[in-house]
XYZ file of C-alpha atoms in Angstrom:
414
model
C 0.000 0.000 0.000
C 2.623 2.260 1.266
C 4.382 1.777 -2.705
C 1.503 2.738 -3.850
C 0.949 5.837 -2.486
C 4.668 6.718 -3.013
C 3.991 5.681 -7.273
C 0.832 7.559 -7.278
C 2.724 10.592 -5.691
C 5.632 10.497 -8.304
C 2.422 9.864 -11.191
C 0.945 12.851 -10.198
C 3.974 15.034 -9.855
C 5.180 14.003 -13.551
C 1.616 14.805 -14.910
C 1.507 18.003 -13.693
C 5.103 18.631 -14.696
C 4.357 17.590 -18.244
C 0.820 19.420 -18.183
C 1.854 23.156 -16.969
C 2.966 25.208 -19.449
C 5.961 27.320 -19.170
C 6.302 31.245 -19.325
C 8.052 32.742 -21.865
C 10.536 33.369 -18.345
C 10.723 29.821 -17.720
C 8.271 29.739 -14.956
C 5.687 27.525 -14.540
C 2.244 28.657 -14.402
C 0.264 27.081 -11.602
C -2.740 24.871 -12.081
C -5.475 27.491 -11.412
C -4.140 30.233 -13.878
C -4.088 27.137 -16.503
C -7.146 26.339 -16.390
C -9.405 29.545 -15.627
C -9.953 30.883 -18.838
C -10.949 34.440 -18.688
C -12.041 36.571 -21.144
C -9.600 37.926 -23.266
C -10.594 41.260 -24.860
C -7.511 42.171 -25.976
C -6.216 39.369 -28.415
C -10.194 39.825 -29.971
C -11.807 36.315 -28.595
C -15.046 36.821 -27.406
C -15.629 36.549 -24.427
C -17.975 33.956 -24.630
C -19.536 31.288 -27.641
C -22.562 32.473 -28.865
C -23.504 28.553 -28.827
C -22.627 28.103 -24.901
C -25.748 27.589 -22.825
C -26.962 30.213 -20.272
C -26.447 29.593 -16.678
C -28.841 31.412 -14.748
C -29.293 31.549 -11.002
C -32.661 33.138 -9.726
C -32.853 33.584 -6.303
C -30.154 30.455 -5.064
C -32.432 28.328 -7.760
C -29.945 27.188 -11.108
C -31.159 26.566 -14.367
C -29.211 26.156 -17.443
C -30.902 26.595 -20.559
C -29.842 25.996 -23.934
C -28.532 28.652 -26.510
C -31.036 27.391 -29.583
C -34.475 28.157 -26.596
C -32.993 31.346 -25.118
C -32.080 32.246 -28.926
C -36.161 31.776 -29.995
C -36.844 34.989 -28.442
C -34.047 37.378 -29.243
C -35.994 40.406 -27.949
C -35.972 38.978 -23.973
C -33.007 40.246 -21.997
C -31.697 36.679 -21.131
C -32.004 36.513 -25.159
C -29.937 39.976 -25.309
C -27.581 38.215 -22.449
C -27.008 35.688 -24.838
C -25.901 37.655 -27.373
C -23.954 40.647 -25.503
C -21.075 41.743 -27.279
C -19.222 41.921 -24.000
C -18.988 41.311 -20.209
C -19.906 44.873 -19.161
C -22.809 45.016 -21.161
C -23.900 41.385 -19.870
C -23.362 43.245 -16.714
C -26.023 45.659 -17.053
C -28.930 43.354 -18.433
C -28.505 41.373 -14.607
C -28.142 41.882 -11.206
C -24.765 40.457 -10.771
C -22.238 37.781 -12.898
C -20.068 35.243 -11.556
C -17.443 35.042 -13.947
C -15.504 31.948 -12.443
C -18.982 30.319 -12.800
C -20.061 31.934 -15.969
C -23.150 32.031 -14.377
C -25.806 35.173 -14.079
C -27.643 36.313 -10.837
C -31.238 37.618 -10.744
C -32.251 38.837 -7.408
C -35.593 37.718 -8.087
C -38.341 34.616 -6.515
C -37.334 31.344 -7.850
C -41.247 30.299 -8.246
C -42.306 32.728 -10.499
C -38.918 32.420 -12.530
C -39.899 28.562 -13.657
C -42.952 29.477 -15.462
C -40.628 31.819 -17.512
C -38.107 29.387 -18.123
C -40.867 27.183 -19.000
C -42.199 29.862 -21.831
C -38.547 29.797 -23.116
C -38.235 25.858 -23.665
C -41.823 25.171 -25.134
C -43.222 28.790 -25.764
C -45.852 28.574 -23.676
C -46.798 30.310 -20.678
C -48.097 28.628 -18.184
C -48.896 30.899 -14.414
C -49.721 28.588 -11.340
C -52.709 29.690 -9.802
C -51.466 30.227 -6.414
C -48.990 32.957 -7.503
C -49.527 36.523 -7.559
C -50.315 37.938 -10.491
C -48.723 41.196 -10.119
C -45.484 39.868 -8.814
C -45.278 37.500 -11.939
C -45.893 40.907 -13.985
C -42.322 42.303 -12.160
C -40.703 39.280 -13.087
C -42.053 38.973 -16.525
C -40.610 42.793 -16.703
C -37.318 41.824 -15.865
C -37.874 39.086 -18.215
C -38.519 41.021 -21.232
C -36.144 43.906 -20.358
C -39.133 46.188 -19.678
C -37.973 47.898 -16.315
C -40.303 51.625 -17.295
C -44.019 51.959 -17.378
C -45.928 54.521 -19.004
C -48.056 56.041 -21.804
C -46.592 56.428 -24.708
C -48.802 58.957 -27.004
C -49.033 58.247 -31.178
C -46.925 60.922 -32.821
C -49.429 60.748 -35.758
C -52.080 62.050 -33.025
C -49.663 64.772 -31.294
C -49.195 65.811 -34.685
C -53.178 66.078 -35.108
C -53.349 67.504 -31.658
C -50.732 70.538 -32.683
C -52.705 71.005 -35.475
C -56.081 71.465 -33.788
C -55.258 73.094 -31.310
C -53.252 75.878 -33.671
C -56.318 76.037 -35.104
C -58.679 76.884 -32.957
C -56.120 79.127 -30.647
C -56.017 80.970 -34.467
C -59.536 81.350 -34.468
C -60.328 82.370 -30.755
C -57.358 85.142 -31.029
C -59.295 86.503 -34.106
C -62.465 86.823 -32.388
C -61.305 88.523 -29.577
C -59.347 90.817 -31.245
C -62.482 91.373 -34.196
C -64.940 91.966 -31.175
C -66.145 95.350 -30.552
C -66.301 94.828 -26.710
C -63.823 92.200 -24.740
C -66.373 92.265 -21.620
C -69.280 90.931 -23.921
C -66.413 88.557 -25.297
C -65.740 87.035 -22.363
C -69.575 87.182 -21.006
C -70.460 84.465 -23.622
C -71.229 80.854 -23.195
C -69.751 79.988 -26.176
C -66.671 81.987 -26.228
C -65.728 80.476 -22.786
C -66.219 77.215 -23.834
C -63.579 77.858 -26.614
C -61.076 79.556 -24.279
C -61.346 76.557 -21.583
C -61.179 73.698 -24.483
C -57.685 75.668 -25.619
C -56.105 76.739 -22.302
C -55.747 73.412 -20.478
C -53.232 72.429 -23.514
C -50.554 75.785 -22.819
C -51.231 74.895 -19.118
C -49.756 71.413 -19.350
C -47.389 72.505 -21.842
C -46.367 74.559 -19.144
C -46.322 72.578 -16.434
C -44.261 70.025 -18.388
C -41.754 72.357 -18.811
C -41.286 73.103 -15.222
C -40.802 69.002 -15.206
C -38.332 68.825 -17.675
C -40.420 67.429 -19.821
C -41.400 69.628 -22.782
C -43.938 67.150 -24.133
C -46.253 67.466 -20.536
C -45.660 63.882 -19.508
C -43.454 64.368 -16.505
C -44.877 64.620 -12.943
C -43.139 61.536 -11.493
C -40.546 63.582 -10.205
C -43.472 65.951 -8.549
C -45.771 63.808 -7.819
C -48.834 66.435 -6.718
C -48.147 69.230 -10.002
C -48.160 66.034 -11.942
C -51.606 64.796 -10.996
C -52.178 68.766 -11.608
C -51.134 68.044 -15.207
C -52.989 64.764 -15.466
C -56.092 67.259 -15.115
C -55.753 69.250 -16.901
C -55.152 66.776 -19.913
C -58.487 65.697 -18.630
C -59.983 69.487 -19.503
C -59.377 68.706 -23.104
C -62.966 66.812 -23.396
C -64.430 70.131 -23.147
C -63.220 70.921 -26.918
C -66.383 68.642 -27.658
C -68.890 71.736 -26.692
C -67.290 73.778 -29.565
C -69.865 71.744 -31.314
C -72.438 73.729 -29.891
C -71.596 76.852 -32.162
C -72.031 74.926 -35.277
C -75.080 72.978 -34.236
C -78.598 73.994 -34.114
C -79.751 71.235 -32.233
C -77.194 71.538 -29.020
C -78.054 75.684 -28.384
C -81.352 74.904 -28.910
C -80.666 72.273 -26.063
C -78.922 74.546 -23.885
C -81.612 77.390 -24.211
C -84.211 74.443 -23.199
C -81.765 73.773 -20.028
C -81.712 77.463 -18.945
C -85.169 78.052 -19.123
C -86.448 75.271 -17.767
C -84.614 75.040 -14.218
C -88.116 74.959 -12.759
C -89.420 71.928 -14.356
C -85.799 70.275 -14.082
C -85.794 70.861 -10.452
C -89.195 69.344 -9.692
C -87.557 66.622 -11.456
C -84.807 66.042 -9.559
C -87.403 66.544 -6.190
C -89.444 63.926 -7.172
C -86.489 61.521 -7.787
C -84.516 62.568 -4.519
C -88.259 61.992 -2.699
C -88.960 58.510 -4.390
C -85.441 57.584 -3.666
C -85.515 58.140 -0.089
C -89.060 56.478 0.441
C -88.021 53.443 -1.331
C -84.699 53.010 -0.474
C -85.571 52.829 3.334
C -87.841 50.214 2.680
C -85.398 48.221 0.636
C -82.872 48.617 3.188
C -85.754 47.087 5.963
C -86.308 44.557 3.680
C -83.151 43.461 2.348
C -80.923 44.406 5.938
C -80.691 40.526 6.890
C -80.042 39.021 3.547
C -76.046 40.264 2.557
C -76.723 41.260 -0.911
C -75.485 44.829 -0.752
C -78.555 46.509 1.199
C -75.859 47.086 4.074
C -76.697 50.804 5.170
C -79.651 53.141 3.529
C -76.777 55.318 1.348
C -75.829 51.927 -0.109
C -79.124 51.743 -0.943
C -79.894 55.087 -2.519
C -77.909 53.521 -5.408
C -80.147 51.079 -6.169
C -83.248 53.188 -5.664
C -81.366 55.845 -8.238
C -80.748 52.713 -11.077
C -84.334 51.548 -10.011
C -86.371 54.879 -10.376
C -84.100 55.958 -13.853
C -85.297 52.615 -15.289
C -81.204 51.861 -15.687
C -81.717 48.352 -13.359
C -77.895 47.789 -13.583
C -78.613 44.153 -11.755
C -75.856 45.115 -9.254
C -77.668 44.798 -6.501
C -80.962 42.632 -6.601
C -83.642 42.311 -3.380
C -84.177 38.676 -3.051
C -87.124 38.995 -0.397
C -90.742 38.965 -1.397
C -90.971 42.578 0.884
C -88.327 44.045 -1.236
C -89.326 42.941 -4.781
C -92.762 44.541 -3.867
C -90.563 47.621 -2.940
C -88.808 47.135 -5.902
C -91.584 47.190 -8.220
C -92.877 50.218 -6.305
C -89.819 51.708 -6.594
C -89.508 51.240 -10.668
C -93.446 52.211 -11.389
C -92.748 55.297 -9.310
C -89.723 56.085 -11.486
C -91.724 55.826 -14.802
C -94.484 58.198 -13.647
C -92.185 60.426 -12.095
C -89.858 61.121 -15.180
C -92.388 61.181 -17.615
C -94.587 64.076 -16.244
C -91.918 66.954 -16.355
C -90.417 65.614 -19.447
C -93.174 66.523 -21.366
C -93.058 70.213 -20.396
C -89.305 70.533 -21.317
C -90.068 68.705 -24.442
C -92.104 71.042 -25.423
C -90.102 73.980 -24.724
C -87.254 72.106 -26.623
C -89.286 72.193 -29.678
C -90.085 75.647 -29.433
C -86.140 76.553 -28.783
C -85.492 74.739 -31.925
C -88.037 76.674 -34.263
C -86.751 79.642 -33.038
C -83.472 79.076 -33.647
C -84.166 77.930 -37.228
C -86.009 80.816 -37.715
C -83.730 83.288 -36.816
C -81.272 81.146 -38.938
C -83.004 81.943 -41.324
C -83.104 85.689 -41.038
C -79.787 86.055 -41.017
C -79.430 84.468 -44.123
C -81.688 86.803 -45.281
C -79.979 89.823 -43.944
C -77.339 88.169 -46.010
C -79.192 88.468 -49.408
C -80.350 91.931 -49.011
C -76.750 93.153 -48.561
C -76.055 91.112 -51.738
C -78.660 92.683 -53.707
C -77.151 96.427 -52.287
C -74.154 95.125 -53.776
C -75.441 94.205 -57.464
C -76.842 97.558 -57.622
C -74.297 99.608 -57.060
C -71.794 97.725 -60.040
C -72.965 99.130 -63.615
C -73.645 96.742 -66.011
C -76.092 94.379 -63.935
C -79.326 93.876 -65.674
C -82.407 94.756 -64.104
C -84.201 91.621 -65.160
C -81.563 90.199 -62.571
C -82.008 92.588 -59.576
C -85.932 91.637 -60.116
C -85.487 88.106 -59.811
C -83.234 88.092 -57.053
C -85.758 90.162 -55.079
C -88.796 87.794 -55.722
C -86.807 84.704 -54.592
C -85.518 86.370 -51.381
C -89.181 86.985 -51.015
C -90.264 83.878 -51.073
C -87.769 82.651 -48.833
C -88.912 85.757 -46.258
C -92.812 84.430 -46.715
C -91.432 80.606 -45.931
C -89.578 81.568 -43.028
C -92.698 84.001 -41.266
C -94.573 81.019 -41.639
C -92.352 78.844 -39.679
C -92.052 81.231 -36.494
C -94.034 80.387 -33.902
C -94.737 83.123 -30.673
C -92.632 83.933 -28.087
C -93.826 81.388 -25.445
C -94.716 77.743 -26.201
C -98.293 76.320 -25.391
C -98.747 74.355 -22.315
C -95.177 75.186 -20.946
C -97.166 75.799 -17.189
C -98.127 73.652 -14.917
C -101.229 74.151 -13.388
């Protein structure tokens, strides 16, 4: 035994004598700078195969996955580890590298890492039930390489947006500056609807600039002037009422809302009443039962949905008691909404004539002027003056007929 160990001694010493290499000073090297092999960026090999597999370690848990699966989805950062041009780069695409190991560290739980790994070997993802679904979205982030979230806006619609918004800033700054009086200006519906649709957009401009951000999207760095922003992006639905200047219908439906506040509140009485009444019955009812009747202001929802005819199904009564409120509640609603409605339906129809008809004045303000015009340029034929005058005539005649007086029938309620 003893020559044994003294031949296996003298074995080893010659292989490792005949194994080292030798310095170009005549020194051996030792058996640990032999055999790590390092990258070596400056004689040009990379410093590693694009065909090696990928050692990953994710949270003490190894895996090693193949170069052909990781290289299926180039896009992924372990895909863009795979193919880093160089260690530093690797680097930043992980939380740490072992480079004795070749291996890469992810600081991340190992559970929601195999369903990933998984997706990469048979391109399917598969989530276990029991795992959170937004911690698996954090780890399918790091996954993907997507470490930012945020909206990103179409530069085909900021382009629009600019556009619009020149537009109408244009035509708002000609207005004011054509009107004979700025108070009156600025005392009109209309003309305040067009300054609010327009301002909110040089507000957030604004505000993005005091970001840093001259597109308007910062506000993560100032968390309340951003939400302030976030508003004011909100204001822009308001460029929708600039309708209302081209439309007949919508000022007609505006002048019907201002002079009808009377009937509109007995409306809103009536439905405040009826809700009250039969959502304290409900709540009687239904109080017992757990199916969202917990306190009466719970319950003035469902006596709102109820009495509006909406019935959203929400929140049901499942006692006889409460369906009979329920049915109460509903036949209530109808009788309710329909008596005031017809009074502000009427009005709305005698807004609308009026607006056509002085629509239709104006046009033929418009004519007249016109025919002032033709006159006063020599060579216009009289035959011509003539028949312009009998058709704006006849358009005068059609338009009497279709004004109606001043106050629409049966707009009182006795």
């Amino acid at each position: 035994m003893l020559m044994l160990l003294v031949r296996g001694t003298r074995f080893e010493n010659r292989w490792s004598k005949r194994s080292l290499p030798t310095t170009p000073g005549g020194r051996r090297e030792s058996a640990m700078e032999s055999e790590s092999p390092g990258p070596d960026t400056d004689s040009g090999v990379p410093w590693r195969r694009s065909d090696e597999a990928l050692r990953v370690n994710v949270g003490g848990v190894r895996r090693l996955l193949s170069a052909r699966a990781v290289a299926r989805f180039p896009g992924t950062r372990l895909g863009r580890l795979q193919t880093a041009a160089s260690e530093e780069q690797a680097r930043r695409l992980c939380d740490d590298y072992d480079a004795a190991a070749r291996e890469f560290y992810f600081d991340r739980h190992p559970g929601f890492f195999l369903g990933l790994l998984h997706f990469y070997r048979t391109g399917r993802l598969h989530v276990l039930d029991e795992l959170c679904v937004f911690a698996f979205a954090a780890v399918a982030g790091v996954a993907a390489g997507r470490s930012a979230e945020g909206v990103t806006d179409d530069p085909v619609l900021r382009r629009l947006e600019y556009f619009c918004i020149a537009w109408f800033s244009f035509e708002v700054s000609s207005r004011l500056l054509l009107a004979p009086s700025t108070r009156n200006f600025f005392c009109h519906p209309l003309n305040l609807i067009d300054i609010v649709s327009v301002l909110p957009f040089y507000l957030t401009l604004l505000a993005g600039v005091a970001l840093g951000d001259r597109g308007g999207t910062g506000g993560k760095e100032l968390g309340h002037l951003g939400k302030v922003v976030q508003v004011f992006r909100l204001m822009r639905i308001f460029r929708v009422l600039k309708l209302a200047r081209h439309s007949t219908g919508l000022r007609s439906l505006g002048a019907t809302l201002k002079h009808s506040y009377r009937e509109v509140g007995i409306l809103l009485l009536y439905l405040a009443v009826g809700v009250s009444v039969f959502s304290g019955v409900a709540y009687t009812a239904e109080k017992e039962e757990e199916v969202g009747f917990d306190t009466i202001p719970a319950c003035w929802w469902w006596g709102t949905v109820s009495m509006t005819t909406v019935g959203y199904g929400d929140v049901v009564p499942v006692t006889v008691a409460g369906k009979l409120a329920a049915s109460g509640c509903i036949l209530g609603g109808i009788l309710v909404v329909a008596l005031p409605i017809t009074i502000i339906f009427n009005k709305f129809s005698h807004f609308y004539q009026r607006q056509k008809a002085l629509e239709a004045a104006v046009r033929n303000s418009g004519h007249r002027e016109f025919e002032d015009l033709l006159s006063s340029v020599d060579g216009v034929s009289e035959a011509s003056l003539e028949t312009s005058r009998e058709t704006s005539q006849e358009r005068r005649s059609a338009d009497l007929e279709t004004q109606v007086p001043s106050e629409p029938p049966n707009s009182q309620i006795y």
